[in-house]
PDB file of C-alpha atoms and ligand atoms in Angstrom:
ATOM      1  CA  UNK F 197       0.000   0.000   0.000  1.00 39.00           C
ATOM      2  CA  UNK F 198       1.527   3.477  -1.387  1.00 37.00           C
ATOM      3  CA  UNK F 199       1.839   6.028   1.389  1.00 37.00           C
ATOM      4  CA  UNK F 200      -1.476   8.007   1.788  1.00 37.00           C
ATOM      5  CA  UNK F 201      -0.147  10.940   3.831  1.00 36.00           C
ATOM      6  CA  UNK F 202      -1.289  12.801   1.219  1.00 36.00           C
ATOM      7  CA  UNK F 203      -4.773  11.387   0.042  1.00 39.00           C
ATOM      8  CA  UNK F 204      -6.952  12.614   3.300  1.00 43.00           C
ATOM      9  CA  UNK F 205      -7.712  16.027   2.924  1.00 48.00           C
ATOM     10  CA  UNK F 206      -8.531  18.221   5.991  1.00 52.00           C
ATOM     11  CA  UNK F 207     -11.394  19.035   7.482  1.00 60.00           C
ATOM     12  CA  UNK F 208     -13.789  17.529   9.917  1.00 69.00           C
ATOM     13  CA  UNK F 209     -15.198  14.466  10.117  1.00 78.00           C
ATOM     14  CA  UNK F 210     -19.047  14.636  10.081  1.00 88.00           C
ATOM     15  CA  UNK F 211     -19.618  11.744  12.442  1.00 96.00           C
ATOM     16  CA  UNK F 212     -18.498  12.059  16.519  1.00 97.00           C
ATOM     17  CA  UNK F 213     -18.287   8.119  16.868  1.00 98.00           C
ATOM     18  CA  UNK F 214     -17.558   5.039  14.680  1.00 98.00           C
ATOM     19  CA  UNK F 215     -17.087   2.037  14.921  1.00 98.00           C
ATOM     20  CA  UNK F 216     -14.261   0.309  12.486  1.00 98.00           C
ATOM     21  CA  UNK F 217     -14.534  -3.334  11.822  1.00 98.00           C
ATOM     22  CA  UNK F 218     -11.258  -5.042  10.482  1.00 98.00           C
ATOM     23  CA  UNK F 219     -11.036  -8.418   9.111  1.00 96.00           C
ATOM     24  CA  UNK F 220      -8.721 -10.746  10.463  1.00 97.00           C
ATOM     25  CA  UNK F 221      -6.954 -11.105   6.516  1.00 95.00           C
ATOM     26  CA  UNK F 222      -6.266  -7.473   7.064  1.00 96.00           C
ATOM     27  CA  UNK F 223      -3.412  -8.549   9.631  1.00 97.00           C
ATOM     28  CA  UNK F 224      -1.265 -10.467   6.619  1.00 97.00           C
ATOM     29  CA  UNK F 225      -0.433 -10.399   2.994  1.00 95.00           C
ATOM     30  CA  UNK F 226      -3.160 -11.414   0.900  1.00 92.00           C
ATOM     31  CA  UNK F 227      -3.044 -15.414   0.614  1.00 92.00           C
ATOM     32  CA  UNK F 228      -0.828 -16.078   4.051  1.00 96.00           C
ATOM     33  CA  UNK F 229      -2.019 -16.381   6.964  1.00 97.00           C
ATOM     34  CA  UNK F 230      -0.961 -15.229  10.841  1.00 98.00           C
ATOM     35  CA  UNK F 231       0.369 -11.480  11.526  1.00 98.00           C
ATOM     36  CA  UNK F 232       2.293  -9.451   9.338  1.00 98.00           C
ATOM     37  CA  UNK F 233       3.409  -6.596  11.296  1.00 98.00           C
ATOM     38  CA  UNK F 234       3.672  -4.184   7.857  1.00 98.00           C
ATOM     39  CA  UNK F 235       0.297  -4.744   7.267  1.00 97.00           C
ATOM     40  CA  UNK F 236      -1.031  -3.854  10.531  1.00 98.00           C
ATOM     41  CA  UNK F 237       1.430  -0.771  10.861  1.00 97.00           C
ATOM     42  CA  UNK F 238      -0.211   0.282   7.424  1.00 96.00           C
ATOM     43  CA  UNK F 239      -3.556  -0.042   9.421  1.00 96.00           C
ATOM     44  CA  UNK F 240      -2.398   1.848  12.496  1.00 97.00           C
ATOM     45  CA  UNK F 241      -1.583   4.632  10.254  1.00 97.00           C
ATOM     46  CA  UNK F 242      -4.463   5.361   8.199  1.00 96.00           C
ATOM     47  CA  UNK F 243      -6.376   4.979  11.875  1.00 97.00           C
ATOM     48  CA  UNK F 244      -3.757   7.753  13.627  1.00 97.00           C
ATOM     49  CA  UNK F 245      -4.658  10.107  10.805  1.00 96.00           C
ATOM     50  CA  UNK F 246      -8.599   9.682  10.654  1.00 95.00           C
ATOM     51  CA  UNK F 247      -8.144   9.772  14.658  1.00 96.00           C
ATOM     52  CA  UNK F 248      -6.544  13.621  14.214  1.00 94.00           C
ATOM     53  CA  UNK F 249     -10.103  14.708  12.998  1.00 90.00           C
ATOM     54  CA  UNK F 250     -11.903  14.229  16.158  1.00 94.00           C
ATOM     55  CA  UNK F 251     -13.853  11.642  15.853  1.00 97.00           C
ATOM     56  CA  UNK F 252     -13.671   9.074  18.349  1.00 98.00           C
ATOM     57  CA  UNK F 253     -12.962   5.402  16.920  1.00 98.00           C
ATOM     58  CA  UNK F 254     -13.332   2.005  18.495  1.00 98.00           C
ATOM     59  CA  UNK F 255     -12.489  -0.962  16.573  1.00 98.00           C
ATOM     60  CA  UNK F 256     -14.065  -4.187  16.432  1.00 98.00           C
ATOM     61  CA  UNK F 257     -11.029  -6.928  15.094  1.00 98.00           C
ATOM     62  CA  UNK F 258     -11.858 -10.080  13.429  1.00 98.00           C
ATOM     63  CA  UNK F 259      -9.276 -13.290  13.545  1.00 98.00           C
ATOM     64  CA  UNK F 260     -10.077 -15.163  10.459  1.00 97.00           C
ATOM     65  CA  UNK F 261      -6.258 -14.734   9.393  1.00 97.00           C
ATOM     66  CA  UNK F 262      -5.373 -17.068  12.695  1.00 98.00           C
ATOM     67  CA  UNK F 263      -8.764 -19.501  12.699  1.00 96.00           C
ATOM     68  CA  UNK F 264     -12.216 -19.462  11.960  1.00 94.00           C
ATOM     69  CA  UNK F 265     -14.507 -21.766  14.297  1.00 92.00           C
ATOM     70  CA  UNK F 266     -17.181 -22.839  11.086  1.00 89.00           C
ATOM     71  CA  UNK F 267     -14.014 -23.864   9.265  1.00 88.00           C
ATOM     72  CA  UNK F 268     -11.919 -25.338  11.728  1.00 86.00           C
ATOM     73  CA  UNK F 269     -14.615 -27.813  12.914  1.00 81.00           C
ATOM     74  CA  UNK F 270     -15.164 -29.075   9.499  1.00 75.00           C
ATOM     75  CA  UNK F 271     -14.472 -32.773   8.721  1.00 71.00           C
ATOM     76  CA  UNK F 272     -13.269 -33.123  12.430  1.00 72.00           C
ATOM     77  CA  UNK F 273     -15.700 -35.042  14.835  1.00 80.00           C
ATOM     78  CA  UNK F 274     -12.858 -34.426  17.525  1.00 90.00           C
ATOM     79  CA  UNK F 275     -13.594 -31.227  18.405  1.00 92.00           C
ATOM     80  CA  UNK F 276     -17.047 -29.263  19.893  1.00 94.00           C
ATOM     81  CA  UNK F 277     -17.632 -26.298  17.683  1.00 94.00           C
ATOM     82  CA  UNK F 278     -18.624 -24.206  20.360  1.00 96.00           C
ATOM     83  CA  UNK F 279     -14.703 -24.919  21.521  1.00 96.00           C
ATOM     84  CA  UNK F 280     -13.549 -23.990  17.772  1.00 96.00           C
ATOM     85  CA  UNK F 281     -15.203 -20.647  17.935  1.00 97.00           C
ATOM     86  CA  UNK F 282     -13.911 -19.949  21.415  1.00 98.00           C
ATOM     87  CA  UNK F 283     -10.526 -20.753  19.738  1.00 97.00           C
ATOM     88  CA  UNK F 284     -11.721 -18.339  16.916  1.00 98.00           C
ATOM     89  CA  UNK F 285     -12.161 -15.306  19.545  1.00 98.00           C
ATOM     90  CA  UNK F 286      -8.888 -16.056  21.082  1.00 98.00           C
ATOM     91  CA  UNK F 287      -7.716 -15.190  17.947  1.00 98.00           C
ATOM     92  CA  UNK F 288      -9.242 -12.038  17.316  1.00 98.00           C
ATOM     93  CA  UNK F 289      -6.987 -11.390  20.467  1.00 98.00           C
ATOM     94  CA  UNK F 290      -3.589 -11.569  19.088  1.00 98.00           C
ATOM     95  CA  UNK F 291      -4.532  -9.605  16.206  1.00 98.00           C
ATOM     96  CA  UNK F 292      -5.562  -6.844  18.692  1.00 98.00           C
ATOM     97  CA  UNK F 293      -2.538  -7.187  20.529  1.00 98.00           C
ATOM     98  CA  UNK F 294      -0.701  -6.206  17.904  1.00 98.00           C
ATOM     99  CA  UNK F 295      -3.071  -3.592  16.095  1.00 98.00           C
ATOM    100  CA  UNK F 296      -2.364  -2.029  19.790  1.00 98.00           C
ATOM    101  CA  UNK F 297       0.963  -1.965  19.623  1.00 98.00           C
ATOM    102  CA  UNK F 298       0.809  -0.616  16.310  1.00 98.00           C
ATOM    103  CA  UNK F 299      -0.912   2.201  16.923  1.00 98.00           C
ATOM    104  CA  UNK F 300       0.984   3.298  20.853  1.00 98.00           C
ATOM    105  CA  UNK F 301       4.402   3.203  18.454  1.00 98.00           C
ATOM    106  CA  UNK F 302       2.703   5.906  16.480  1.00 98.00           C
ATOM    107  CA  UNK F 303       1.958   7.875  19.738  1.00 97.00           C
ATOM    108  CA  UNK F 304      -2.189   7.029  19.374  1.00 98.00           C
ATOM    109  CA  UNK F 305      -3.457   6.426  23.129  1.00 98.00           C
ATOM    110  CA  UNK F 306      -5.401   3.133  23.239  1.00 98.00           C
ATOM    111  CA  UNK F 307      -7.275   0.793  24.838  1.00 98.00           C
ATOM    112  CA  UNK F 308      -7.633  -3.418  24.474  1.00 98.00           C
ATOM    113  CA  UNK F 309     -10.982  -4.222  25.542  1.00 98.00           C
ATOM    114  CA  UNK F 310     -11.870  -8.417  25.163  1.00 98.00           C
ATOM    115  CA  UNK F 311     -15.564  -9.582  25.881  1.00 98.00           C
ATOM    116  CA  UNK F 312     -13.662 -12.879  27.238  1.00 98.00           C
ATOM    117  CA  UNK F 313     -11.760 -11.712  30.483  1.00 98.00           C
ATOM    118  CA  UNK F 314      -7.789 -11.996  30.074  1.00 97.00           C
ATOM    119  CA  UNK F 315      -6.776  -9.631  32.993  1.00 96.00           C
ATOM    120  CA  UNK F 316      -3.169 -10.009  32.237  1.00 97.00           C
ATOM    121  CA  UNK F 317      -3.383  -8.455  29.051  1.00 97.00           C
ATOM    122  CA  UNK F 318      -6.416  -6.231  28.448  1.00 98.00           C
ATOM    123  CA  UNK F 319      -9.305  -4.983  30.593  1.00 98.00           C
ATOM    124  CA  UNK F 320     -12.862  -6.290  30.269  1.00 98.00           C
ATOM    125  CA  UNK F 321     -15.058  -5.290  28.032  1.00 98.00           C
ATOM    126  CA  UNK F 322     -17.343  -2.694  29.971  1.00 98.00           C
ATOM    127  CA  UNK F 323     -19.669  -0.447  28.088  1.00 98.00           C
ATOM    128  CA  UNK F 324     -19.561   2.593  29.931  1.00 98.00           C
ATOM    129  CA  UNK F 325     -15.711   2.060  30.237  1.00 98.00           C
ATOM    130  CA  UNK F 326     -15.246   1.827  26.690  1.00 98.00           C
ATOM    131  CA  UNK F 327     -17.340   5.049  25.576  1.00 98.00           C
ATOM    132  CA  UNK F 328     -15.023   6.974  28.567  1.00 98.00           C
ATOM    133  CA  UNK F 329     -12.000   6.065  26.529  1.00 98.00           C
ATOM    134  CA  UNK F 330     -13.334   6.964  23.506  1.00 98.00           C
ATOM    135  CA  UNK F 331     -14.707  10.325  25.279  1.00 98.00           C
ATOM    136  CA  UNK F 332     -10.841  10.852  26.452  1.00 98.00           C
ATOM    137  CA  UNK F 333      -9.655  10.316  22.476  1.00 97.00           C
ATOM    138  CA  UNK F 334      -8.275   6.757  23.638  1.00 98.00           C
ATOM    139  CA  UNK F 335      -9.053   4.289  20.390  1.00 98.00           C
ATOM    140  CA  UNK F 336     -10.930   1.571  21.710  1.00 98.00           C
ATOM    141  CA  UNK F 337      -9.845  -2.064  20.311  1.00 98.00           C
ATOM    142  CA  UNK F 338     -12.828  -4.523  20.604  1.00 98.00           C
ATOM    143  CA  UNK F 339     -11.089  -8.136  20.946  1.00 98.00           C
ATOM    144  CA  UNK F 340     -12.843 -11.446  21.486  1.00 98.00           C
ATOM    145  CA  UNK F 341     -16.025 -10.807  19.290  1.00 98.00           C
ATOM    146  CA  UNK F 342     -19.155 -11.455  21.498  1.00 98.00           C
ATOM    147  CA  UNK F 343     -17.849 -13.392  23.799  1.00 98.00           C
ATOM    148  CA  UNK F 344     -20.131 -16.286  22.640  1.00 97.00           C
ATOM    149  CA  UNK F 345     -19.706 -18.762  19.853  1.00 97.00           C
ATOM    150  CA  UNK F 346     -21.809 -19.547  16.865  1.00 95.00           C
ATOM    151  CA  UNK F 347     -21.066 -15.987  15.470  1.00 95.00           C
ATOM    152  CA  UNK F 348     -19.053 -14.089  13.977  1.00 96.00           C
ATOM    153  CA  UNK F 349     -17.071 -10.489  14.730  1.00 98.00           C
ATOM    154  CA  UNK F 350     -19.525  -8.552  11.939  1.00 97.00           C
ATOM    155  CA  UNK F 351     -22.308  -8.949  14.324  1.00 97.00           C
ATOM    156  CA  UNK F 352     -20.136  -8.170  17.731  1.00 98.00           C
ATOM    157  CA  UNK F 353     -19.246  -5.111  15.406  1.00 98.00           C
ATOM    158  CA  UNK F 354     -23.043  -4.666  14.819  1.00 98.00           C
ATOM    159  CA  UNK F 355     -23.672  -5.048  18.579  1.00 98.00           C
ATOM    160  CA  UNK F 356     -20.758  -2.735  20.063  1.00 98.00           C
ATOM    161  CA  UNK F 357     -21.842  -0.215  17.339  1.00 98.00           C
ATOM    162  CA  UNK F 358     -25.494   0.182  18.677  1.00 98.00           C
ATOM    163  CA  UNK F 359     -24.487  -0.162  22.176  1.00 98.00           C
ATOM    164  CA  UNK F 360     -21.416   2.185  21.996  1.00 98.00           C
ATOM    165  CA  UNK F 361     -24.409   5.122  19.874  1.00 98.00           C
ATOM    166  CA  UNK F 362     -21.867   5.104  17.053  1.00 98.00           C
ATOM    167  CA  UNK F 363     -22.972   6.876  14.194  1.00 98.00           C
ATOM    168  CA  UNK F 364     -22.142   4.595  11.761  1.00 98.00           C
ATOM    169  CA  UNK F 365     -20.080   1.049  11.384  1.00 98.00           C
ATOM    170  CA  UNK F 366     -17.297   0.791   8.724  1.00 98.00           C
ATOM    171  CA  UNK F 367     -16.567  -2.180   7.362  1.00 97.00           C
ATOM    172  CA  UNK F 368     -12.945  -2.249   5.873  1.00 96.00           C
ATOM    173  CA  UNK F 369     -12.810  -5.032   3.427  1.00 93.00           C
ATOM    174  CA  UNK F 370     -10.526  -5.388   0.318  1.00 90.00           C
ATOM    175  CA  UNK F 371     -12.467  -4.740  -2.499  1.00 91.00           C
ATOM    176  CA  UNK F 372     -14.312  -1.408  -3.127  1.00 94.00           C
ATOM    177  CA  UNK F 373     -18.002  -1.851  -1.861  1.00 95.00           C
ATOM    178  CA  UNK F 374     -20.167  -4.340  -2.786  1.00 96.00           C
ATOM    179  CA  UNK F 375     -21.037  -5.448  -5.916  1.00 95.00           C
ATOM    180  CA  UNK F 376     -23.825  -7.425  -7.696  1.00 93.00           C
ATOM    181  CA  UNK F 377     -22.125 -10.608  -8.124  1.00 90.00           C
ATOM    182  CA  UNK F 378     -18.028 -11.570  -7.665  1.00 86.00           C
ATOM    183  CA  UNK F 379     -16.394  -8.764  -9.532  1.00 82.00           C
ATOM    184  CA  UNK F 380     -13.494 -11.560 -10.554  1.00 80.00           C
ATOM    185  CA  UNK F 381     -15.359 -13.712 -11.958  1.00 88.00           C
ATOM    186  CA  UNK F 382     -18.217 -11.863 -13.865  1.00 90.00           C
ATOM    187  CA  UNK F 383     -16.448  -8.528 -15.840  1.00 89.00           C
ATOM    188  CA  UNK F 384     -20.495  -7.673 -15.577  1.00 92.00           C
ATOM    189  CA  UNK F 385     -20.782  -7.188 -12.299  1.00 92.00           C
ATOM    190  CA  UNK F 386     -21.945  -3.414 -10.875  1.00 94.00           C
ATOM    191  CA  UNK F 387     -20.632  -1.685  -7.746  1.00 96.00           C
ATOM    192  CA  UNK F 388     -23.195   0.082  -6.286  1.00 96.00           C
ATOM    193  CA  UNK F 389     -23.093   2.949  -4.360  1.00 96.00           C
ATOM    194  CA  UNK F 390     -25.744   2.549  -1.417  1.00 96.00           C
ATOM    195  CA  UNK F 391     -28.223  -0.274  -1.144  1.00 96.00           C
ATOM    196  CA  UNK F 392     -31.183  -0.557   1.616  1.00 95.00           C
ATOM    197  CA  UNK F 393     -30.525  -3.116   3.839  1.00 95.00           C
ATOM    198  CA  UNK F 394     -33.737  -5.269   2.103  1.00 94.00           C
ATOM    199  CA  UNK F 395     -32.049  -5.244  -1.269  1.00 95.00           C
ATOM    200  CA  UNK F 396     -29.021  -6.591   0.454  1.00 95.00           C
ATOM    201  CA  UNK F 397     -31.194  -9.605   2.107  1.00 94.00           C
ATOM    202  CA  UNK F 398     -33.280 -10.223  -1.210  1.00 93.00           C
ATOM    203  CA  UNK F 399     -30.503 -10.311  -3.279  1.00 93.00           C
ATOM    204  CA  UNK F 400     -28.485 -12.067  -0.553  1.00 91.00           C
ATOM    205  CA  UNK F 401     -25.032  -9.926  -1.396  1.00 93.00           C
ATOM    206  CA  UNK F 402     -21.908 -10.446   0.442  1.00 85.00           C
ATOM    207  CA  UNK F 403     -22.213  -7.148   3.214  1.00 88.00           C
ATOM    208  CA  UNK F 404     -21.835  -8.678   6.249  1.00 92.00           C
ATOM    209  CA  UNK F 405     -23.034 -11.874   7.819  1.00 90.00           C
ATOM    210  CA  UNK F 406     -26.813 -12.159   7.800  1.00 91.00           C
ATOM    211  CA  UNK F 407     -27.500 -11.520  12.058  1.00 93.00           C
ATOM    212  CA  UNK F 408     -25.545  -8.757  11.206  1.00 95.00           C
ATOM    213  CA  UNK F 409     -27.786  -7.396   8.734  1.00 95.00           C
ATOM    214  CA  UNK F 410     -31.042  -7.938  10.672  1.00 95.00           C
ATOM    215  CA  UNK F 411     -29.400  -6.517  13.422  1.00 96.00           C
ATOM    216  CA  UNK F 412     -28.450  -3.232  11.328  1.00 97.00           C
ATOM    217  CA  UNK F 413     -32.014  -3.006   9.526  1.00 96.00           C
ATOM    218  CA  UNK F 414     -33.652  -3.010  13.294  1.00 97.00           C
ATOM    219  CA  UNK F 415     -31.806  -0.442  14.927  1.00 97.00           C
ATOM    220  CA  UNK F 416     -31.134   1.922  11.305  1.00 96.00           C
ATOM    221  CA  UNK F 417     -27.667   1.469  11.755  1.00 97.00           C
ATOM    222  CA  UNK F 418     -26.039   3.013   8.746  1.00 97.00           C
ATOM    223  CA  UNK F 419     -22.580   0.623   7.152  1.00 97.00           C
ATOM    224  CA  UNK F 420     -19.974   1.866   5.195  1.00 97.00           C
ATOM    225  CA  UNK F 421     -18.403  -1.260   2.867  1.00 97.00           C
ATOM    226  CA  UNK F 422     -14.924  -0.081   2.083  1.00 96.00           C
ATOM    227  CA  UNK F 423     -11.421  -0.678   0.401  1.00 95.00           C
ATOM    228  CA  UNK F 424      -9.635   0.338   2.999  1.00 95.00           C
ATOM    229  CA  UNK F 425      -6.174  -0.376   0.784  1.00 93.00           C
ATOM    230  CA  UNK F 426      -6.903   2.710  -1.200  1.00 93.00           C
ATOM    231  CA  UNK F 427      -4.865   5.080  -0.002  1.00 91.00           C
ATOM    232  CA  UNK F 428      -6.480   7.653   2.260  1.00 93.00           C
ATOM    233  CA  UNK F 429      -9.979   5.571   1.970  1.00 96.00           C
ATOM    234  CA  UNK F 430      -9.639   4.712   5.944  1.00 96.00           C
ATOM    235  CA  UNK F 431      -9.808   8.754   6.626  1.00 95.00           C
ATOM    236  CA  UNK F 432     -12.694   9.471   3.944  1.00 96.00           C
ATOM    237  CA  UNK F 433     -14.776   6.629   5.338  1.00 97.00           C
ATOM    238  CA  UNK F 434     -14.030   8.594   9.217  1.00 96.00           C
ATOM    239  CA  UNK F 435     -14.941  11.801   8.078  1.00 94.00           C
ATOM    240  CA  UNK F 436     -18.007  10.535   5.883  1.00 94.00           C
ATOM    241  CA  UNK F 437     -16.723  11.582   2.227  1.00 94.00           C
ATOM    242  CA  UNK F 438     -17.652   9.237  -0.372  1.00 91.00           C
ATOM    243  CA  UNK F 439     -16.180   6.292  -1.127  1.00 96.00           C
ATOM    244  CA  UNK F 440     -17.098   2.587  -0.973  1.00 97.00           C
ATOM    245  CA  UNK F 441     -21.181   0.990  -1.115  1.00 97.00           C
ATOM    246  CA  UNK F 442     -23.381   2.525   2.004  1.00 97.00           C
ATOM    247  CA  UNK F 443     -25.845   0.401   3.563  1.00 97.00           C
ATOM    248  CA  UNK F 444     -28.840   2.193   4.744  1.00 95.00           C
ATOM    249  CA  UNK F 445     -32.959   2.572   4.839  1.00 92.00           C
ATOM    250  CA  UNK F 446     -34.034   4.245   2.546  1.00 77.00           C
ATOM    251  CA  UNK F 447     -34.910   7.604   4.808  1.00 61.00           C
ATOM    252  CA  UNK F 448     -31.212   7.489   6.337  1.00 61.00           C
ATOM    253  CA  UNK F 449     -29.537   8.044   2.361  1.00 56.00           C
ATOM    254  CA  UNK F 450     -30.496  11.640   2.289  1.00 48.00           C
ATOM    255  CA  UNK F 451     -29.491  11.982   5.804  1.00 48.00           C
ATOM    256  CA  UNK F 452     -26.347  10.434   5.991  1.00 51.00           C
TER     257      UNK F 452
HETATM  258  N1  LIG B 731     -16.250 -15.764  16.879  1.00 91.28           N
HETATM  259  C1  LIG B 731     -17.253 -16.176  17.741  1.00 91.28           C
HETATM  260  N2  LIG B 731     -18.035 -15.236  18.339  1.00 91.28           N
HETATM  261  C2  LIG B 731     -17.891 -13.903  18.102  1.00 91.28           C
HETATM  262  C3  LIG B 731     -16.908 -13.498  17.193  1.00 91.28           C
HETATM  263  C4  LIG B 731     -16.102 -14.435  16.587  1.00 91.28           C
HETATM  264  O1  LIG B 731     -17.434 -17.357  17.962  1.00 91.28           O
HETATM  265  O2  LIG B 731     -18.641 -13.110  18.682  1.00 91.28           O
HETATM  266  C5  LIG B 731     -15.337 -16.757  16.308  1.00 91.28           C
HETATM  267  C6  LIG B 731     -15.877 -17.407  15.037  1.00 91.28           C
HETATM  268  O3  LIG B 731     -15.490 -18.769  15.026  1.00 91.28           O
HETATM  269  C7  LIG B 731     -15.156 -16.646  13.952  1.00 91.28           C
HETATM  270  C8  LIG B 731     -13.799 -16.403  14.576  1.00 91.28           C
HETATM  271  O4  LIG B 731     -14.110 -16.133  15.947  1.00 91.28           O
HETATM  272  O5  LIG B 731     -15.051 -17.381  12.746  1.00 91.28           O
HETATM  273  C9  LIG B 731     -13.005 -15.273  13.993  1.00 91.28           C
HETATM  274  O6  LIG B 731     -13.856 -14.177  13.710  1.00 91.28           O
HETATM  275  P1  LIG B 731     -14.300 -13.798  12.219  1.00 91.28           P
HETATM  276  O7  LIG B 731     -14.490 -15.032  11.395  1.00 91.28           O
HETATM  277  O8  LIG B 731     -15.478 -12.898  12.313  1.00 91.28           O
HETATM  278  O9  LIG B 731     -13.039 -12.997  11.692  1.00 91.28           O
HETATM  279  P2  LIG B 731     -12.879 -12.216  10.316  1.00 91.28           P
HETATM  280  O10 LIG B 731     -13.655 -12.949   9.261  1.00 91.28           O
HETATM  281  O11 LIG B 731     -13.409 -10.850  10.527  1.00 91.28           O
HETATM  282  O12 LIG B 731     -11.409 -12.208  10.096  1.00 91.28           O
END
């Protein structure tokens, strides 16, 4: 990724709180698997610059580069998939651990926050704790998903969005929104630019999982769907330019 120091422009962001899910194959090259530290530093830094605009920023990490419980469990009788996706969270640990480390060598105050307790490391996941941080300008890492298995970290990024009163999630992903079919395998296939969330169910595109999606439509919550390996695109999304697909009812796309 090319240095983007120069992509974000200035100005304020027109949201006061988001909340910024990253996939776990944002923590390595594309293909490997585990951490790759340049990777994640690239992360910290587009996150330190949307941070200097104001708004506060908690982010929800996924761990799919380390182990996903659905896929670990599959063809093995040996072990309980509610264990797999406990595994699964653990993971979304280390990748926080290291997103944190990332961004406190860049000077950004933070916080770890895991829904499964691991005093050692990082505190608890507390609601009113977490919105104090992000009050004080501390960016919040959300670790551990849920804290219960049989989901996945879009919908703890769905869940700590509503409860946290963030304006808006934003979904960094690797290709630039969402499109009408797979973009690499039909030439045809349309990006669009903001869907409600029913055209999303009825024409069951790739946004986020699907608890995730009822979960959005109930509460309004708005989702950005991102490239967030375009230079500057992690800063635009922050301060609500345009870029990427946005997920919304119908009433919230004028609003938004
Ligand atoms: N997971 C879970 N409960 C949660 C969040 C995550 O059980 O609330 C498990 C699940 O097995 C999941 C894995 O943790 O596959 C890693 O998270 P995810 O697949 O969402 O990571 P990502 O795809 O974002 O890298």
């Amino acid at each position: 990724m090319a240095d983007d120091a120069e992509a974000g422009s200035t100005g304020r962001s027109k949201y006061r709180r988001v909340v910024l899910k990253i996939s776990g194959e944002s923590f390595t090259h594309p293909g490997e698997r585990g951490i790759a530290m340049d990777e994640v530093v690239q992360i910290a830094e587009q996150t330190q610059r949307a941070a200097q605009h104001g708004t506060e920023i908690a982010i929800v990490v996924g761990g799919g580069n380390i182990l996903r419980g659905a896929h670990f469990t599959s063809g093995s009788s040996s072990i309980q998939e509610a264990t797999a996706h406990y595994m699964g969270m653990l993971a979304t640990v280390m990748n926080g651990l290291a997103l944190q480390d990332a961004l406190e060598s860049l000077g950004c105050a933070t916080r770890l926050s895991t829904a499964i307790r691991m005093d050692g490391i990082a505190e608890p996941y507390i609601r009113r704790r977490a919105r104090r941080h992000l009050e004080k300008g501390r960016i919040v890492i959300l670790a551990a998903g849920t804290g219960s298995p049989f989901v996945t970290t879009d919908t703890a990024a769905t869940q700590r969005a509503l409860e946290l009163e963030a304006d808006i999630l934003l979904k960094a992903t690797r290709v630039d929104g969402v499109y009408s079919d797979d973009p690499e395998k039909n030439p045809h296939a349309v990006l669009y630019s903001e869907l409600n969330y029913q055209e999303v169910q009825q024409q069951n595109l790739r946004v986020m999982d699907s608890t995730a999606i009822a979960q959005s439509m109930e509460h309004d919550l708005p989702i950005l769907v991102f490239n967030y390996r375009k230079p500057g695109n992690i800063d635009k999304a922050v301060r609500g330019e345009k870029v990427g697909t946005l997920v919304c009812s119908n009433k919230k796309v004028a609003k938004v």
